[in-house]
mmCIF file of C-alpha atoms and ligand atoms in Angstrom:
data_model
loop_
_atom_site.group_PDB
_atom_site.id
_atom_site.type_symbol
_atom_site.label_atom_id
_atom_site.label_comp_id
_atom_site.label_asym_id
_atom_site.label_seq_id
_atom_site.Cartn_x
_atom_site.Cartn_y
_atom_site.Cartn_z
ATOM 1 C CA MET A 1 97.437 83.634 90.918
ATOM 2 C CA PRO A 2 94.852 86.017 88.946
ATOM 3 C CA LYS A 3 97.149 89.154 88.202
ATOM 4 C CA ILE A 4 98.017 92.085 90.447
ATOM 5 C CA ARG A 5 97.462 95.406 88.717
ATOM 6 C CA LEU A 6 99.241 97.892 88.729
ATOM 7 C CA GLY A 7 98.483 102.136 89.257
ATOM 8 C CA VAL A 8 101.370 104.814 89.025
ATOM 9 C CA ASN A 9 100.926 107.556 91.357
ATOM 10 C CA ILE A 10 102.734 109.983 88.897
ATOM 11 C CA ASP A 11 102.251 113.142 92.568
ATOM 12 C CA HIS A 12 106.121 113.437 92.487
ATOM 13 C CA VAL A 13 106.791 114.593 88.524
ATOM 14 C CA ALA A 14 104.461 117.277 89.670
ATOM 15 C CA THR A 15 106.039 117.638 92.111
ATOM 16 C CA VAL A 16 109.941 118.425 90.532
ATOM 17 C CA ARG A 17 107.600 120.224 88.545
ATOM 18 C CA ASN A 18 107.387 122.368 91.354
ATOM 19 C CA ALA A 19 110.320 122.548 92.721
ATOM 20 C CA ARG A 20 110.428 125.495 89.843
ATOM 21 C CA GLY A 21 108.134 126.621 88.869
ATOM 22 C CA GLU A 22 107.609 125.395 85.486
ATOM 23 C CA ASP A 23 105.350 123.647 83.299
ATOM 24 C CA TYR A 24 107.874 120.981 82.945
ATOM 25 C CA PRO A 25 108.643 118.210 83.619
ATOM 26 C CA ASP A 26 104.978 117.302 82.599
ATOM 27 C CA PRO A 27 102.384 114.434 84.871
ATOM 28 C CA LEU A 28 100.588 114.365 81.938
ATOM 29 C CA ARG A 29 103.325 113.017 79.691
ATOM 30 C CA ALA A 30 104.548 110.880 82.889
ATOM 31 C CA ALA A 31 100.560 109.738 82.679
ATOM 32 C CA LEU A 32 100.713 108.940 78.779
ATOM 33 C CA GLN A 33 104.681 106.967 79.335
ATOM 34 C CA ALA A 34 102.954 105.376 82.380
ATOM 35 C CA GLU A 35 100.183 104.333 80.189
ATOM 36 C CA LYS A 36 102.268 102.832 77.199
ATOM 37 C CA TYR A 37 104.806 100.410 79.222
ATOM 38 C CA GLY A 38 101.878 98.338 80.980
ATOM 39 C CA ALA A 39 99.975 100.038 83.966
ATOM 40 C CA GLU A 40 96.751 99.225 84.288
ATOM 41 C CA SER A 41 95.658 102.877 86.145
ATOM 42 C CA VAL A 42 97.689 106.417 87.023
ATOM 43 C CA THR A 43 97.080 108.136 89.956
ATOM 44 C CA ILE A 44 96.498 111.885 91.353
ATOM 45 C CA HIS A 45 96.748 112.961 94.558
ATOM 46 C CA LEU A 46 94.857 116.351 94.431
ATOM 47 C CA ARG A 47 95.837 118.015 97.909
ATOM 48 C CA GLU A 48 93.573 120.333 99.876
ATOM 49 C CA ASP A 49 97.317 122.869 99.416
ATOM 50 C CA ARG A 50 98.296 121.377 95.437
ATOM 51 C CA ARG A 51 101.608 120.476 96.812
ATOM 52 C CA HIS A 52 101.939 118.342 93.809
ATOM 53 C CA ILE A 53 98.876 117.828 91.708
ATOM 54 C CA ASN A 54 96.677 120.402 90.143
ATOM 55 C CA GLU A 55 92.917 120.210 88.988
ATOM 56 C CA SER A 56 94.722 122.287 85.254
ATOM 57 C CA ASP A 57 96.468 118.544 86.032
ATOM 58 C CA LEU A 58 93.708 116.450 86.666
ATOM 59 C CA LYS A 59 91.949 118.143 84.264
ATOM 60 C CA ARG A 60 94.207 117.809 81.429
ATOM 61 C CA ILE A 61 95.111 114.291 82.497
ATOM 62 C CA ILE A 62 91.555 112.953 82.383
ATOM 63 C CA THR A 63 90.815 113.769 78.957
ATOM 64 C CA LYS A 64 93.473 112.009 77.424
ATOM 65 C CA LEU A 65 94.800 108.930 79.132
ATOM 66 C CA ARG A 66 92.762 105.732 78.110
ATOM 67 C CA ILE A 67 93.620 103.501 80.985
ATOM 68 C CA PRO A 68 91.316 104.183 84.144
ATOM 69 C CA LEU A 69 92.431 107.408 86.301
ATOM 70 C CA ASN A 70 92.305 106.330 90.187
ATOM 71 C CA LEU A 71 91.722 109.975 92.033
ATOM 72 C CA GLU A 72 92.932 110.192 95.811
ATOM 73 C CA ILE A 73 90.950 112.802 97.415
ATOM 74 C CA ALA A 74 90.248 113.708 100.805
ATOM 75 C CA ALA A 75 86.736 113.528 102.667
ATOM 76 C CA THR A 76 85.415 117.433 102.174
ATOM 77 C CA LYS A 77 83.156 119.479 99.889
ATOM 78 C CA GLU A 78 85.728 120.772 98.132
ATOM 79 C CA MET A 79 86.690 117.536 96.531
ATOM 80 C CA LEU A 80 83.588 116.013 96.647
ATOM 81 C CA LYS A 81 82.712 118.611 93.694
ATOM 82 C CA ILE A 82 86.136 118.597 91.961
ATOM 83 C CA ALA A 83 85.259 114.161 91.499
ATOM 84 C CA LEU A 84 81.467 115.209 91.203
ATOM 85 C CA LYS A 85 82.597 117.159 87.577
ATOM 86 C CA ARG A 86 85.865 115.299 86.850
ATOM 87 C CA LYS A 87 83.637 111.852 87.115
ATOM 88 C CA PRO A 88 87.302 109.826 87.771
ATOM 89 C CA PRO A 89 86.201 106.219 87.149
ATOM 90 C CA PHE A 90 88.131 105.163 90.668
ATOM 91 C CA ILE A 91 88.622 108.193 93.547
ATOM 92 C CA CYS A 92 89.833 106.346 96.471
ATOM 93 C CA ILE A 93 90.069 108.666 99.595
ATOM 94 C CA VAL A 94 92.424 109.081 101.669
ATOM 95 C CA PRO A 95 92.573 111.475 104.996
ATOM 96 C CA GLU A 96 94.767 114.566 105.234
ATOM 97 C CA LYS A 97 96.871 117.223 107.473
ATOM 98 C CA ARG A 98 98.431 120.285 106.392
ATOM 99 C CA LYS A 99 101.276 119.083 107.552
ATOM 100 C CA GLU A 100 102.018 115.661 106.917
ATOM 101 C CA ILE A 101 105.009 114.768 104.353
ATOM 102 C CA THR A 102 103.118 111.887 103.077
ATOM 103 C CA THR A 103 99.588 110.407 103.350
ATOM 104 C CA GLU A 104 100.203 108.458 107.260
ATOM 105 C CA GLY A 105 98.034 105.913 108.141
ATOM 106 C CA GLY A 106 94.528 105.831 106.923
ATOM 107 C CA LEU A 107 91.688 107.454 107.339
ATOM 108 C CA ASN A 108 89.781 107.326 110.658
ATOM 109 C CA LEU A 109 86.252 106.285 109.738
ATOM 110 C CA ASN A 110 84.274 107.018 112.475
ATOM 111 C CA TYR A 111 85.234 111.097 112.157
ATOM 112 C CA ARG A 112 82.457 112.621 110.527
ATOM 113 C CA ARG A 113 81.060 109.476 109.668
ATOM 114 C CA LYS A 114 77.933 110.397 108.354
ATOM 115 C CA PHE A 115 79.132 113.273 106.293
ATOM 116 C CA LEU A 116 81.628 110.572 104.100
ATOM 117 C CA ALA A 117 78.669 108.361 103.533
ATOM 118 C CA THR A 118 76.942 110.497 102.250
ATOM 119 C CA ILE A 119 80.142 111.716 99.602
ATOM 120 C CA ILE A 120 81.005 107.160 99.071
ATOM 121 C CA LYS A 121 77.201 107.155 97.295
ATOM 122 C CA LYS A 122 77.628 110.391 96.110
ATOM 123 C CA LEU A 123 80.255 109.573 94.093
ATOM 124 C CA LYS A 124 79.184 105.810 93.400
ATOM 125 C CA LYS A 125 75.630 107.093 92.015
ATOM 126 C CA ASN A 126 78.233 109.602 89.705
ATOM 127 C CA ARG A 127 79.862 105.842 88.202
ATOM 128 C CA SER A 128 82.886 106.536 90.340
ATOM 129 C CA ARG A 129 84.845 103.282 92.150
ATOM 130 C CA VAL A 130 85.211 104.162 95.541
ATOM 131 C CA SER A 131 87.636 102.859 97.737
ATOM 132 C CA LEU A 132 89.110 104.232 101.488
ATOM 133 C CA PHE A 133 92.439 104.208 102.874
ATOM 134 C CA ILE A 134 92.431 102.217 105.764
ATOM 135 C CA GLU A 135 94.976 100.329 107.940
ATOM 136 C CA PRO A 136 95.530 96.885 107.761
ATOM 137 C CA ASN A 137 92.914 96.170 111.133
ATOM 138 C CA LEU A 138 89.408 93.990 111.231
ATOM 139 C CA LYS A 139 87.120 96.864 111.982
ATOM 140 C CA ASP A 140 88.527 99.815 109.745
ATOM 141 C CA ILE A 141 87.933 96.014 106.719
ATOM 142 C CA LYS A 142 84.315 95.563 108.261
ATOM 143 C CA ASP A 143 83.401 99.867 108.305
ATOM 144 C CA SER A 144 84.394 100.186 104.756
ATOM 145 C CA LYS A 145 82.015 97.358 104.290
ATOM 146 C CA ASN A 146 79.351 98.536 105.823
ATOM 147 C CA LEU A 147 80.038 102.650 104.503
ATOM 148 C CA ASN A 148 79.699 100.521 100.893
ATOM 149 C CA ALA A 149 82.942 101.162 100.317
ATOM 150 C CA ASP A 150 83.825 98.712 96.918
ATOM 151 C CA CYS A 151 87.360 98.259 97.640
ATOM 152 C CA VAL A 152 89.818 98.976 100.698
ATOM 153 C CA GLU A 153 93.638 100.595 99.887
ATOM 154 C CA ILE A 154 95.597 98.949 102.103
ATOM 155 C CA HIS A 155 98.441 101.308 103.829
ATOM 156 C CA THR A 156 101.686 99.381 103.801
ATOM 157 C CA GLY A 157 104.421 102.022 104.914
ATOM 158 C CA LYS A 158 104.706 100.740 108.289
ATOM 159 C CA PHE A 159 104.967 97.120 107.151
ATOM 160 C CA CYS A 160 107.894 98.865 103.512
ATOM 161 C CA ASN A 161 109.644 100.522 106.735
ATOM 162 C CA LEU A 162 110.539 97.560 108.363
ATOM 163 C CA VAL A 163 111.372 96.024 105.019
ATOM 164 C CA ASN A 164 113.360 98.778 104.196
ATOM 165 C CA LYS A 165 115.153 99.014 107.944
ATOM 166 C CA ASN A 166 116.339 95.169 107.627
ATOM 167 C CA LYS A 167 113.625 94.865 111.089
ATOM 168 C CA ASN A 168 111.291 91.317 111.819
ATOM 169 C CA TYR A 169 107.835 92.495 110.064
ATOM 170 C CA LYS A 170 106.833 89.491 110.317
ATOM 171 C CA LYS A 171 103.700 90.102 112.588
ATOM 172 C CA GLU A 172 103.342 93.064 110.485
ATOM 173 C CA PHE A 173 103.017 91.206 107.093
ATOM 174 C CA VAL A 174 100.223 88.681 108.738
ATOM 175 C CA LYS A 175 97.901 92.153 109.766
ATOM 176 C CA ILE A 176 97.942 92.934 106.724
ATOM 177 C CA LYS A 177 97.184 89.074 105.678
ATOM 178 C CA ASN A 178 94.719 88.311 107.878
ATOM 179 C CA ALA A 179 93.253 92.155 106.157
ATOM 180 C CA ILE A 180 93.183 91.335 102.988
ATOM 181 C CA ASN A 181 91.721 87.492 103.655
ATOM 182 C CA TYR A 182 88.874 89.439 106.146
ATOM 183 C CA GLY A 183 88.474 91.793 103.688
ATOM 184 C CA ASN A 184 88.170 89.144 100.670
ATOM 185 C CA LYS A 185 85.339 87.156 102.375
ATOM 186 C CA LEU A 186 82.972 90.255 102.753
ATOM 187 C CA GLY A 187 83.450 90.701 99.122
ATOM 188 C CA LEU A 188 85.726 94.189 99.327
ATOM 189 C CA GLU A 189 88.330 94.847 96.633
ATOM 190 C CA ILE A 190 91.263 94.502 98.223
ATOM 191 C CA HIS A 191 94.029 97.383 96.353
ATOM 192 C CA ALA A 192 97.892 97.917 99.236
ATOM 193 C CA GLY A 193 99.949 101.123 98.853
ATOM 194 C CA HIS A 194 102.333 103.700 100.256
ATOM 195 C CA GLY A 195 106.138 102.912 100.387
ATOM 196 C CA LEU A 196 106.095 100.299 97.780
ATOM 197 C CA THR A 197 109.777 99.529 96.370
ATOM 198 C CA TYR A 198 110.644 96.620 95.133
ATOM 199 C CA LYS A 199 111.609 94.500 97.653
ATOM 200 C CA SER A 200 108.074 95.157 99.774
ATOM 201 C CA ALA A 201 105.814 94.429 97.025
ATOM 202 C CA ARG A 202 107.455 91.148 96.033
ATOM 203 C CA ILE A 203 106.869 90.120 98.928
ATOM 204 C CA LEU A 204 103.212 91.718 99.285
ATOM 205 C CA SER A 205 102.663 89.892 96.016
ATOM 206 C CA ASN A 206 102.527 86.180 97.896
ATOM 207 C CA ILE A 207 99.369 87.133 99.242
ATOM 208 C CA GLN A 208 96.579 85.827 97.468
ATOM 209 C CA GLY A 209 93.631 88.617 97.142
ATOM 210 C CA ILE A 210 95.712 91.725 96.244
ATOM 211 C CA LYS A 211 93.976 92.940 92.949
ATOM 212 C CA GLU A 212 96.179 96.117 93.086
ATOM 213 C CA PHE A 213 99.017 97.919 94.458
ATOM 214 C CA ASN A 214 99.230 101.952 93.633
ATOM 215 C CA ILE A 215 102.826 102.985 93.916
ATOM 216 C CA GLY A 216 104.840 106.099 93.475
ATOM 217 C CA HIS A 217 107.891 107.689 95.401
ATOM 218 C CA PHE A 218 109.835 104.833 95.153
ATOM 219 C CA LEU A 219 108.829 104.791 91.485
ATOM 220 C CA VAL A 220 108.831 107.863 90.208
ATOM 221 C CA GLY A 221 112.833 107.381 91.776
ATOM 222 C CA GLU A 222 114.494 105.127 90.649
ATOM 223 C CA SER A 223 112.611 106.178 87.157
ATOM 224 C CA ILE A 224 115.490 108.614 86.725
ATOM 225 C CA PHE A 225 118.236 106.050 87.671
ATOM 226 C CA VAL A 226 116.758 104.104 84.274
ATOM 227 C CA GLY A 227 113.384 105.279 82.579
ATOM 228 C CA LEU A 228 109.791 104.883 83.535
ATOM 229 C CA GLU A 229 109.774 102.101 80.975
ATOM 230 C CA ARG A 230 111.917 99.488 82.583
ATOM 231 C CA THR A 231 111.034 100.444 86.471
ATOM 232 C CA ILE A 232 106.856 99.777 85.223
ATOM 233 C CA LYS A 233 108.259 96.986 84.036
ATOM 234 C CA LYS A 234 110.452 95.410 86.317
ATOM 235 C CA PHE A 235 107.467 95.717 88.821
ATOM 236 C CA LYS A 236 105.087 94.655 87.110
ATOM 237 C CA ASN A 237 107.565 90.615 86.929
ATOM 238 C CA ILE A 238 107.831 91.653 90.290
ATOM 239 C CA ILE A 239 103.994 91.322 91.455
ATOM 240 C CA LYS A 240 102.274 89.283 88.236
HETATM 241 N N1 PXP B 301 98.032 105.346 98.189
HETATM 242 C C1 PXP B 301 97.507 106.149 98.439
HETATM 243 C C2 PXP B 301 96.170 105.808 99.285
HETATM 244 C C3 PXP B 301 98.404 106.816 99.124
HETATM 245 O O1 PXP B 301 97.642 108.280 99.111
HETATM 246 C C4 PXP B 301 99.991 107.433 98.562
HETATM 247 C C5 PXP B 301 101.052 108.555 98.322
HETATM 248 O O2 PXP B 301 99.648 109.580 97.914
HETATM 249 C C6 PXP B 301 100.467 105.801 97.355
HETATM 250 C C7 PXP B 301 99.730 104.937 97.311
HETATM 251 C C8 PXP B 301 101.567 105.837 97.017
HETATM 252 O O3 PXP B 301 102.513 106.652 97.978
HETATM 253 P P1 PXP B 301 104.378 106.391 97.255
HETATM 254 O O4 PXP B 301 104.358 107.079 96.812
HETATM 255 O O5 PXP B 301 104.515 105.419 99.112
HETATM 256 O O6 PXP B 301 104.012 104.650 96.748
#
């Protein structure tokens, strides 16, 4: 089975930093350690409210990182401008609601669809690989293809919640599997992310056709106890 790449999301290193308004722990240090310990990409989400990563982080990280930076952004004019300027190799367009704790659910591809199509076109022309963060359903896969995205990232949050609560996840697993198969058939590169732990990543890595996992909250939390090196290596071992 082809290898699944590991993207390490370091947003929550910035969350800890911002809790005290100091300049540590430094997300750049985390990004460079993730690279050193085998991450295939680093993900950061520049939110409208800058609750974790800020533009200075983006600038510093993109300058120093040698593996691809995956920038998550909402489909807004402000974020488009920043992304066009900074030219991250990977971009993932995500929905954003001010009051949410984290990204709740995938994009609504029918909301301001024309603008979304324009953003995708401009980012691709600017040589960024564009991914759309979507729910695991066939319509969104097809719409993503029609919007000319390079990749889709399947929102695994619901599945991971069921796994964490030891509930029956079979239906959600099948939904994700069907979405992946259909996406592959249409020629989309498939990624998966949100809420992944060792256990849920292990289960999902049995599905053929996933090219990349993006993992943050659990990974950063686990690193408090055993360090980024051990956590990243363990994830890589699980998803290989
Ligand atoms: N993928 C996307 C598109 C996300 O928005 C997030 C959360 O920022 C993640 C993956 C990572 O999710 P988690 O932090 O729960 O691992």
